[in-house]
mmCIF file of C-alpha atoms in Angstrom:
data_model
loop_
_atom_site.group_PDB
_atom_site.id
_atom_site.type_symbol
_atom_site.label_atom_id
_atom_site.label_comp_id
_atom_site.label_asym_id
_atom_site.label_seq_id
_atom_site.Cartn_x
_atom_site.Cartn_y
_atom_site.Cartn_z
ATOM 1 C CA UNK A 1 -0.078 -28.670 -6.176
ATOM 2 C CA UNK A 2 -0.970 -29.243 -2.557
ATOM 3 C CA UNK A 3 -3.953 -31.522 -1.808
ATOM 4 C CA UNK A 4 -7.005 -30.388 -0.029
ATOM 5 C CA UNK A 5 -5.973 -32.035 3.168
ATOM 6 C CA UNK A 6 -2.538 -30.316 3.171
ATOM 7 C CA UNK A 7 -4.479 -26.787 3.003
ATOM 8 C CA UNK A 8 -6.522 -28.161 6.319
ATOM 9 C CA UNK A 9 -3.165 -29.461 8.177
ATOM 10 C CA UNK A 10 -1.276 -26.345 7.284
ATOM 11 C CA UNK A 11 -4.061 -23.864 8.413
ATOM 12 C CA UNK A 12 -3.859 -25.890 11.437
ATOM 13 C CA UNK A 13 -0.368 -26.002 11.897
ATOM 14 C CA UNK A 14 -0.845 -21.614 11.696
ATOM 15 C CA UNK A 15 -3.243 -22.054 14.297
ATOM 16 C CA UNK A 16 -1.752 -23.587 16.444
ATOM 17 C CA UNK A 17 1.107 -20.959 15.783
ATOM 18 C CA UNK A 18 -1.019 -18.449 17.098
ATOM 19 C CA UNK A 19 -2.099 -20.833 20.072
ATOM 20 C CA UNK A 20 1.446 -21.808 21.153
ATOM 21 C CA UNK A 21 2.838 -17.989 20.001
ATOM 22 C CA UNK A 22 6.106 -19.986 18.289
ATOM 23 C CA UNK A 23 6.984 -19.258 14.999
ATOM 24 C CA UNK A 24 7.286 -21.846 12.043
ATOM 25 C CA UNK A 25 8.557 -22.748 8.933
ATOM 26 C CA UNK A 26 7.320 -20.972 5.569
ATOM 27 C CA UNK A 27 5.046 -22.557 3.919
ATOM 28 C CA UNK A 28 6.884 -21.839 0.627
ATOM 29 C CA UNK A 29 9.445 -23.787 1.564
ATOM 30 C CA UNK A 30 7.893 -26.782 1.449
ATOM 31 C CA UNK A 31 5.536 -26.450 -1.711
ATOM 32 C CA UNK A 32 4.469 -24.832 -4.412
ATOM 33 C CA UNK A 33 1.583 -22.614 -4.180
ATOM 34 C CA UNK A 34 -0.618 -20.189 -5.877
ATOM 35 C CA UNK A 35 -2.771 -17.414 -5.118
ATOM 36 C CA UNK A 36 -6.228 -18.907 -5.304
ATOM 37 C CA UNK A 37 -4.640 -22.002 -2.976
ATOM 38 C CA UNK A 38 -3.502 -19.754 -0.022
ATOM 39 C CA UNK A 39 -6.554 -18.013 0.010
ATOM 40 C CA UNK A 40 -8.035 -21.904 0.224
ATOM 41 C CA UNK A 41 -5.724 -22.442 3.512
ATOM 42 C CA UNK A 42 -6.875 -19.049 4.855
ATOM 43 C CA UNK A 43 -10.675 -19.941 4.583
ATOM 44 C CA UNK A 44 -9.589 -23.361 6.369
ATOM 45 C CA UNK A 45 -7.930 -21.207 8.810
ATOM 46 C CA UNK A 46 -10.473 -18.846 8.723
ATOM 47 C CA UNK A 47 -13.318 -21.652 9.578
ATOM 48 C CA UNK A 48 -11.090 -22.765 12.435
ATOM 49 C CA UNK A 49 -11.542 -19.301 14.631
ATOM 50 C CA UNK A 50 -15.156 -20.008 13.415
ATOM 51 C CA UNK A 51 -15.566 -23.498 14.826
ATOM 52 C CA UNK A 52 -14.050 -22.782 17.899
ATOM 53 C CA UNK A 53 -16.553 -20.140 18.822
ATOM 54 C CA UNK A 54 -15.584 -17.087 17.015
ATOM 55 C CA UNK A 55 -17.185 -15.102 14.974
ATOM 56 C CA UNK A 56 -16.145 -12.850 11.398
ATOM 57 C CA UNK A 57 -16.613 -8.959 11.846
ATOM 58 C CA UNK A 58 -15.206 -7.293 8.934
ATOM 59 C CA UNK A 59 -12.035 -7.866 6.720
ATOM 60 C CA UNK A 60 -8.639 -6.421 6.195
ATOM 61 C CA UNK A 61 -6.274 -5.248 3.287
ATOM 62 C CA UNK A 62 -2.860 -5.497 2.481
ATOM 63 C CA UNK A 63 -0.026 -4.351 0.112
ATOM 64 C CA UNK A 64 -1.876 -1.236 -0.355
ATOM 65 C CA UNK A 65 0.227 0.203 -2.495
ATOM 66 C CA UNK A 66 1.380 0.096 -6.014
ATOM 67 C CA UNK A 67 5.206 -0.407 -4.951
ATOM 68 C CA UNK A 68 4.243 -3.041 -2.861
ATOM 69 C CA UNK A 69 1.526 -4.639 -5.534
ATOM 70 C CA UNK A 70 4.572 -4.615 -8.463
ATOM 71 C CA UNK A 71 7.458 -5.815 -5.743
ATOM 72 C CA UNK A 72 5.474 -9.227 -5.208
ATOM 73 C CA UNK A 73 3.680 -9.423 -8.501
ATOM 74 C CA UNK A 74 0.171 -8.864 -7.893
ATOM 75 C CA UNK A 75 -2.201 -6.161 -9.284
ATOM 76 C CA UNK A 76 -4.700 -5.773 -6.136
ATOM 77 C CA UNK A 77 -4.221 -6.027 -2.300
ATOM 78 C CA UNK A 78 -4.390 -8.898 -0.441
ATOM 79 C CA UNK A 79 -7.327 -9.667 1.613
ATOM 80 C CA UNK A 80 -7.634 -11.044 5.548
ATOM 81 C CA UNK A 81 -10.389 -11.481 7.936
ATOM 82 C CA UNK A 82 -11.099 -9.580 11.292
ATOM 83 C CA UNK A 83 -12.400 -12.695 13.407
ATOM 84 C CA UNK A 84 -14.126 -10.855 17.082
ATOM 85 C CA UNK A 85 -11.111 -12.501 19.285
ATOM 86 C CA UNK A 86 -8.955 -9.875 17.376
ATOM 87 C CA UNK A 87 -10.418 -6.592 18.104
ATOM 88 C CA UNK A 88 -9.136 -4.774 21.319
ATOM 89 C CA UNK A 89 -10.872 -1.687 23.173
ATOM 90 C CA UNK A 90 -8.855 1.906 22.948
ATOM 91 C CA UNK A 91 -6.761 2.771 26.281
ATOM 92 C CA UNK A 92 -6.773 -0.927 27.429
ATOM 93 C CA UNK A 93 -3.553 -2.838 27.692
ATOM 94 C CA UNK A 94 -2.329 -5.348 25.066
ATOM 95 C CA UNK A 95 0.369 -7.503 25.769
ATOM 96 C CA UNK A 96 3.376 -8.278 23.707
ATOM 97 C CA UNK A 97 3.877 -11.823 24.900
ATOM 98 C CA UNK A 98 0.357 -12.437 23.318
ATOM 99 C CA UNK A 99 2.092 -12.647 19.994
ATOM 100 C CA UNK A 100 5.667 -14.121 18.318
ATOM 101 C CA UNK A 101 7.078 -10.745 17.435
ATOM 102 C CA UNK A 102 3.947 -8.136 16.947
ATOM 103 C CA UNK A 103 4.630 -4.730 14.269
ATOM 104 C CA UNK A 104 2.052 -1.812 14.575
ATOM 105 C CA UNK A 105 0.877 -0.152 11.479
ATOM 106 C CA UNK A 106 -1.488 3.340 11.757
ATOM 107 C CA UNK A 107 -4.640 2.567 9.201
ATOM 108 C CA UNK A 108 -7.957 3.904 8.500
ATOM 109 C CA UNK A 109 -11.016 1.521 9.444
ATOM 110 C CA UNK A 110 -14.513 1.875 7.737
ATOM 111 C CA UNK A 111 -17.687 0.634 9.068
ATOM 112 C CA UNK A 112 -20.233 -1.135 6.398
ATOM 113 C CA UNK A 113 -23.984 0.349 6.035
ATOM 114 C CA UNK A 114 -26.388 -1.399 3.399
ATOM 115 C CA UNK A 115 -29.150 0.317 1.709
ATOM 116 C CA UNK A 116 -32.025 -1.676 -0.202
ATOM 117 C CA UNK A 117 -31.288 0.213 -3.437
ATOM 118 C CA UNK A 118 -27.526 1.417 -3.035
ATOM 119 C CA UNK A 119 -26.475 -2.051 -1.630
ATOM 120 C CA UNK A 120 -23.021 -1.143 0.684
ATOM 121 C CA UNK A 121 -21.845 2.112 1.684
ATOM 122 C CA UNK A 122 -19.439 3.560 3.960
ATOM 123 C CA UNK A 123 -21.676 3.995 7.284
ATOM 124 C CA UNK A 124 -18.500 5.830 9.612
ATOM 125 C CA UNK A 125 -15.119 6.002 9.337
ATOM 126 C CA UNK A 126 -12.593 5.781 12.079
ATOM 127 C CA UNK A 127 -8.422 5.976 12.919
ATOM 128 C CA UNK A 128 -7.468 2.700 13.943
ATOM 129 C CA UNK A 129 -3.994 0.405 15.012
ATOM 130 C CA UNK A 130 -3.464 -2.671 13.753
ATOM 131 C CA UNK A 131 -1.395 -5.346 15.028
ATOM 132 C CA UNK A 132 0.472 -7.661 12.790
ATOM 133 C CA UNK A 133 2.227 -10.586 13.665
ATOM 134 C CA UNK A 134 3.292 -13.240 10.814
ATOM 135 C CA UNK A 135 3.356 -16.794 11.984
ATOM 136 C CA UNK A 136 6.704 -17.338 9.908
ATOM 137 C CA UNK A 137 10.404 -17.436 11.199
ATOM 138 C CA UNK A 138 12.395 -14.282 11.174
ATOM 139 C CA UNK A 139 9.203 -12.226 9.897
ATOM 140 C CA UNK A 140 10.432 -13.682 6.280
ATOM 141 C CA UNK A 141 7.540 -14.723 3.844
ATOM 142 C CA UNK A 142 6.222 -14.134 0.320
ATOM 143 C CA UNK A 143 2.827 -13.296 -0.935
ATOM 144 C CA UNK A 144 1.358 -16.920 -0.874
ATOM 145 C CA UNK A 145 2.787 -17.649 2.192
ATOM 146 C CA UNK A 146 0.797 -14.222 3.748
ATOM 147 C CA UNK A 147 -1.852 -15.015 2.652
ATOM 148 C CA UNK A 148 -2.311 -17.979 4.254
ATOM 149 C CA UNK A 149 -1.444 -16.599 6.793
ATOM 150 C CA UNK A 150 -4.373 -14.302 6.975
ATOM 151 C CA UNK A 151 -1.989 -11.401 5.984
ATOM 152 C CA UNK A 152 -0.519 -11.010 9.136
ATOM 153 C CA UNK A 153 -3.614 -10.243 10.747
ATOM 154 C CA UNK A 154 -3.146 -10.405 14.756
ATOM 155 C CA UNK A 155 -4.716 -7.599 16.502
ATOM 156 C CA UNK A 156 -6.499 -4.480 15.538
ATOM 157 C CA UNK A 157 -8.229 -1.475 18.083
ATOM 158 C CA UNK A 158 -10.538 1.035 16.742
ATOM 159 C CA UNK A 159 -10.943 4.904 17.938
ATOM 160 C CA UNK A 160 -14.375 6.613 17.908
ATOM 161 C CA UNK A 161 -16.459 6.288 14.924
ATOM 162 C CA UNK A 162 -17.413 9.276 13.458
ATOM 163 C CA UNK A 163 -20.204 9.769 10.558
ATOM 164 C CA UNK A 164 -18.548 9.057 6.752
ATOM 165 C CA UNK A 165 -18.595 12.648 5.006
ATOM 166 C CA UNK A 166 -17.028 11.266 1.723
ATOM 167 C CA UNK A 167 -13.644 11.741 1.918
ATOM 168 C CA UNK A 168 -10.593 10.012 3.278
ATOM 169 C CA UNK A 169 -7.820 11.219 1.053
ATOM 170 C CA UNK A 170 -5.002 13.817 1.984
ATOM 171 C CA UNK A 171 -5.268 12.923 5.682
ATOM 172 C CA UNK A 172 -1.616 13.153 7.765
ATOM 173 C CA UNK A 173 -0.896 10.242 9.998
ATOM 174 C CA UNK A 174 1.115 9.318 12.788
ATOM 175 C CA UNK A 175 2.035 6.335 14.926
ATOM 176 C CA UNK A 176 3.788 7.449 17.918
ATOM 177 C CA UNK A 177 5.100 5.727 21.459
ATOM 178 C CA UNK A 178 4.969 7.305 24.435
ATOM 179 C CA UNK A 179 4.270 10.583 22.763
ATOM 180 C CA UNK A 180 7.679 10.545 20.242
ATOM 181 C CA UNK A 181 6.276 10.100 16.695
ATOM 182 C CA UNK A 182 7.937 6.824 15.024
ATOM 183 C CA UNK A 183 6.482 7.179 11.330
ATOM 184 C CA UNK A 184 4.218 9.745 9.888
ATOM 185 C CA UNK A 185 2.835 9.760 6.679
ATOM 186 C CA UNK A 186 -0.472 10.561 4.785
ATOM 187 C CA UNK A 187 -3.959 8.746 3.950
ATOM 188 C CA UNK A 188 -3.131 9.003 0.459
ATOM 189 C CA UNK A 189 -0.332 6.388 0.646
ATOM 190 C CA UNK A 190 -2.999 3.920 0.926
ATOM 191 C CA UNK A 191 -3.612 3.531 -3.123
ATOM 192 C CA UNK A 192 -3.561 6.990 -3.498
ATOM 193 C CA UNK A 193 -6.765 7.610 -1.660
ATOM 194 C CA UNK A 194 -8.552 5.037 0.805
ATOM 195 C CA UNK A 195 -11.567 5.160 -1.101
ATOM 196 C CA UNK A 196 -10.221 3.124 -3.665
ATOM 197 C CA UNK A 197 -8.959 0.395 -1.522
ATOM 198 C CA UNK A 198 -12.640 0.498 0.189
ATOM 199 C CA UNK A 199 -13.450 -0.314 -3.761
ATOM 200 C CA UNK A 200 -10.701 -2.864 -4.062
ATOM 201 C CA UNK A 201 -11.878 -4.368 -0.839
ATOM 202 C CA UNK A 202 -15.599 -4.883 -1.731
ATOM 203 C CA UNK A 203 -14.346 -6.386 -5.480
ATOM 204 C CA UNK A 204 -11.701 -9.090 -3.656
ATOM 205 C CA UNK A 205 -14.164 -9.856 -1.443
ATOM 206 C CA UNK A 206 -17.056 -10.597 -3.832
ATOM 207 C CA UNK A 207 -14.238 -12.381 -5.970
ATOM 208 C CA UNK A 208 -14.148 -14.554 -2.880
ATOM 209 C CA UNK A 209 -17.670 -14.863 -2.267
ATOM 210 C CA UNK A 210 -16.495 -12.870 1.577
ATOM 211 C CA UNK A 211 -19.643 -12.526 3.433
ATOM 212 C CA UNK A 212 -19.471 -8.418 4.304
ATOM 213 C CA UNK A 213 -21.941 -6.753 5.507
ATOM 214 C CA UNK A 214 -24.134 -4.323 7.284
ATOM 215 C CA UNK A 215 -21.965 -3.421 10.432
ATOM 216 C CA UNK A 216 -18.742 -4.962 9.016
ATOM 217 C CA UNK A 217 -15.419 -3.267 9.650
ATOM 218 C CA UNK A 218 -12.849 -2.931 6.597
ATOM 219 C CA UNK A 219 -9.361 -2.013 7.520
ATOM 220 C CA UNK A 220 -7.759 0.133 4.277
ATOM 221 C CA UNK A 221 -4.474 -0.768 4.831
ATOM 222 C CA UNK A 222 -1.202 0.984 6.097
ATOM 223 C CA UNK A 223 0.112 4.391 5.675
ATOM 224 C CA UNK A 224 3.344 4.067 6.839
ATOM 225 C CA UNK A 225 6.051 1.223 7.469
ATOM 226 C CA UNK A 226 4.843 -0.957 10.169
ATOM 227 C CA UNK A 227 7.402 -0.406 13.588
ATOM 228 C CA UNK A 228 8.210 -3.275 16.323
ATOM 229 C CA UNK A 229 5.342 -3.498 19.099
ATOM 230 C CA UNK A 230 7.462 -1.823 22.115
ATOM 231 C CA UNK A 231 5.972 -1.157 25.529
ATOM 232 C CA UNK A 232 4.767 1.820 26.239
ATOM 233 C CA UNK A 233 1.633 4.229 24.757
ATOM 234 C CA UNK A 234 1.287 3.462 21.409
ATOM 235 C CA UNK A 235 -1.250 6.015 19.738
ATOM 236 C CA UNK A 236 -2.206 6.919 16.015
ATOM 237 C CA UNK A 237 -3.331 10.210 15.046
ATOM 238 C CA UNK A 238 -4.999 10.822 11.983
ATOM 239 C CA UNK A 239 -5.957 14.666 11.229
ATOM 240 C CA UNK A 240 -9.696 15.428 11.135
ATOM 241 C CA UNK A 241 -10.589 11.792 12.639
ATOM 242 C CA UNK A 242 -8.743 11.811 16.008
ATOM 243 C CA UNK A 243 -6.713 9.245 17.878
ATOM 244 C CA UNK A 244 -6.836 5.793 19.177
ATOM 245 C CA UNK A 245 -4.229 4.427 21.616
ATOM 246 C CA UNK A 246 -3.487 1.633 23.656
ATOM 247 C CA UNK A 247 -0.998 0.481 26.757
ATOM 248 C CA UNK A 248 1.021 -2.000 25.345
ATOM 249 C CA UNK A 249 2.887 -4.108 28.284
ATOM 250 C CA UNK A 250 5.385 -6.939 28.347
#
């Protein structure tokens, strides 16, 4: 197994991915590693955005599914950070150069409230884009290496918050460009119902002693296949919580 220092030079070679937006090589390929150890590199890489002046608002899933949980062997989504740097404001403009070769997924974003006796709740609930990008060659990674690699977690913009009525299940959504839809789906591919990967979410990240809390955001995961970041409008619709798009330029 890798030693401690190897988790701190490899989170810093991904960070410097992200810096330099060039891809490299797998971290598989060049050791053996386990589940518990790329979460170790991804709280190294994690304390990097940290260090430099950033600061932790929330958390993502991944491999919200039970396909996608039995294809790579694991029996719970993966788990990311949302770092500040990474959010981006509805209708602005994101750039594709910002990233090595950026997919879109349409998700469903929660917002954390904490009560003294009911501990966390969901406070709002929102549509929401997010932005993946993995630091690997050719897009080509397995679950160790992804997670290391903060899941893939590059980007992510938020539509208007709306108050959390208590359900999120049975929801059609859409990810379109320039107004032509490019996947559709439905909330319930997310686990069935996003509710349970809000559960799923708040159980990894105790597991990992993750501090969430009041105000935190908690991306539930895709509901469709992710698409290649073109330019244009890209906009996700998700019925009963409304839409959140962005410009998305060269």
């Amino acid at each position: 197994m890798p030693s401690q220092l190897d988790f701190s030079q490899w989170a810093d070679e991904l960070r410097q991915a992200v810096i330099k937006r060039s891809a490299i090589a797998q971290l598989s390929s060049r050791a053996q590693l386990d589940i518990p150890a790329a979460y170790q590199i991804q709280h190294a890489l994690m304390n990097s955005y940290i260090n430099a002046g950033d600061h932790l608002v929330g958390a993502k899933l991944g491999l919200t599914s039970e396909a996608k949980m039995q294809q790579v062997g694991v029996n719970q989504p993966i788990f990311g950070y949302l770092v500040a740097s990474m959010q981006r404001q509805s209708h602005h403009v994101l750039k594709r150069s910002d990233f090595i070769h950026p997919r879109a997924e349409p998700e469903i974003a929660f917002r954390l409230g904490y009560k003294e006796v009911a501990g966390l709740f969901i406070e709002a609930i929102a549509p929401a884009i997010e932005i993946i990008d993995s630091r690997y060659h050719n897009f080509k990674f397995d679950v160790c290496d992804v997670i290391a690699d903060n899941c893939s977690g590059a980007a992510f913009i938020i539509g208007e918050w709306q108050p959390f009525m208590g359900r999120a299940n049975n929801l059609p959504m859409a990810i379109s460009l320039d107004g032509q839809i490019q996947e559709s789906g439905n909330s319930n591919s997310i686990l069935g119902d996003p509710l349970k990967a809000y559960a799923m979410g708040l159980d990894v990240a105790s597991q990992l002693r993750f501090p969430l809390g009041a105000g935190s955001i908690l991306l539930a995961g895709a509901a469709t296949a992710a698409i290649t970041l073109k330019v244009g409008r890209l906009e996700v619709t998700v019925e009963g919580l409304g839409s959140v798009a962005i410009q998305v330029t060269d």
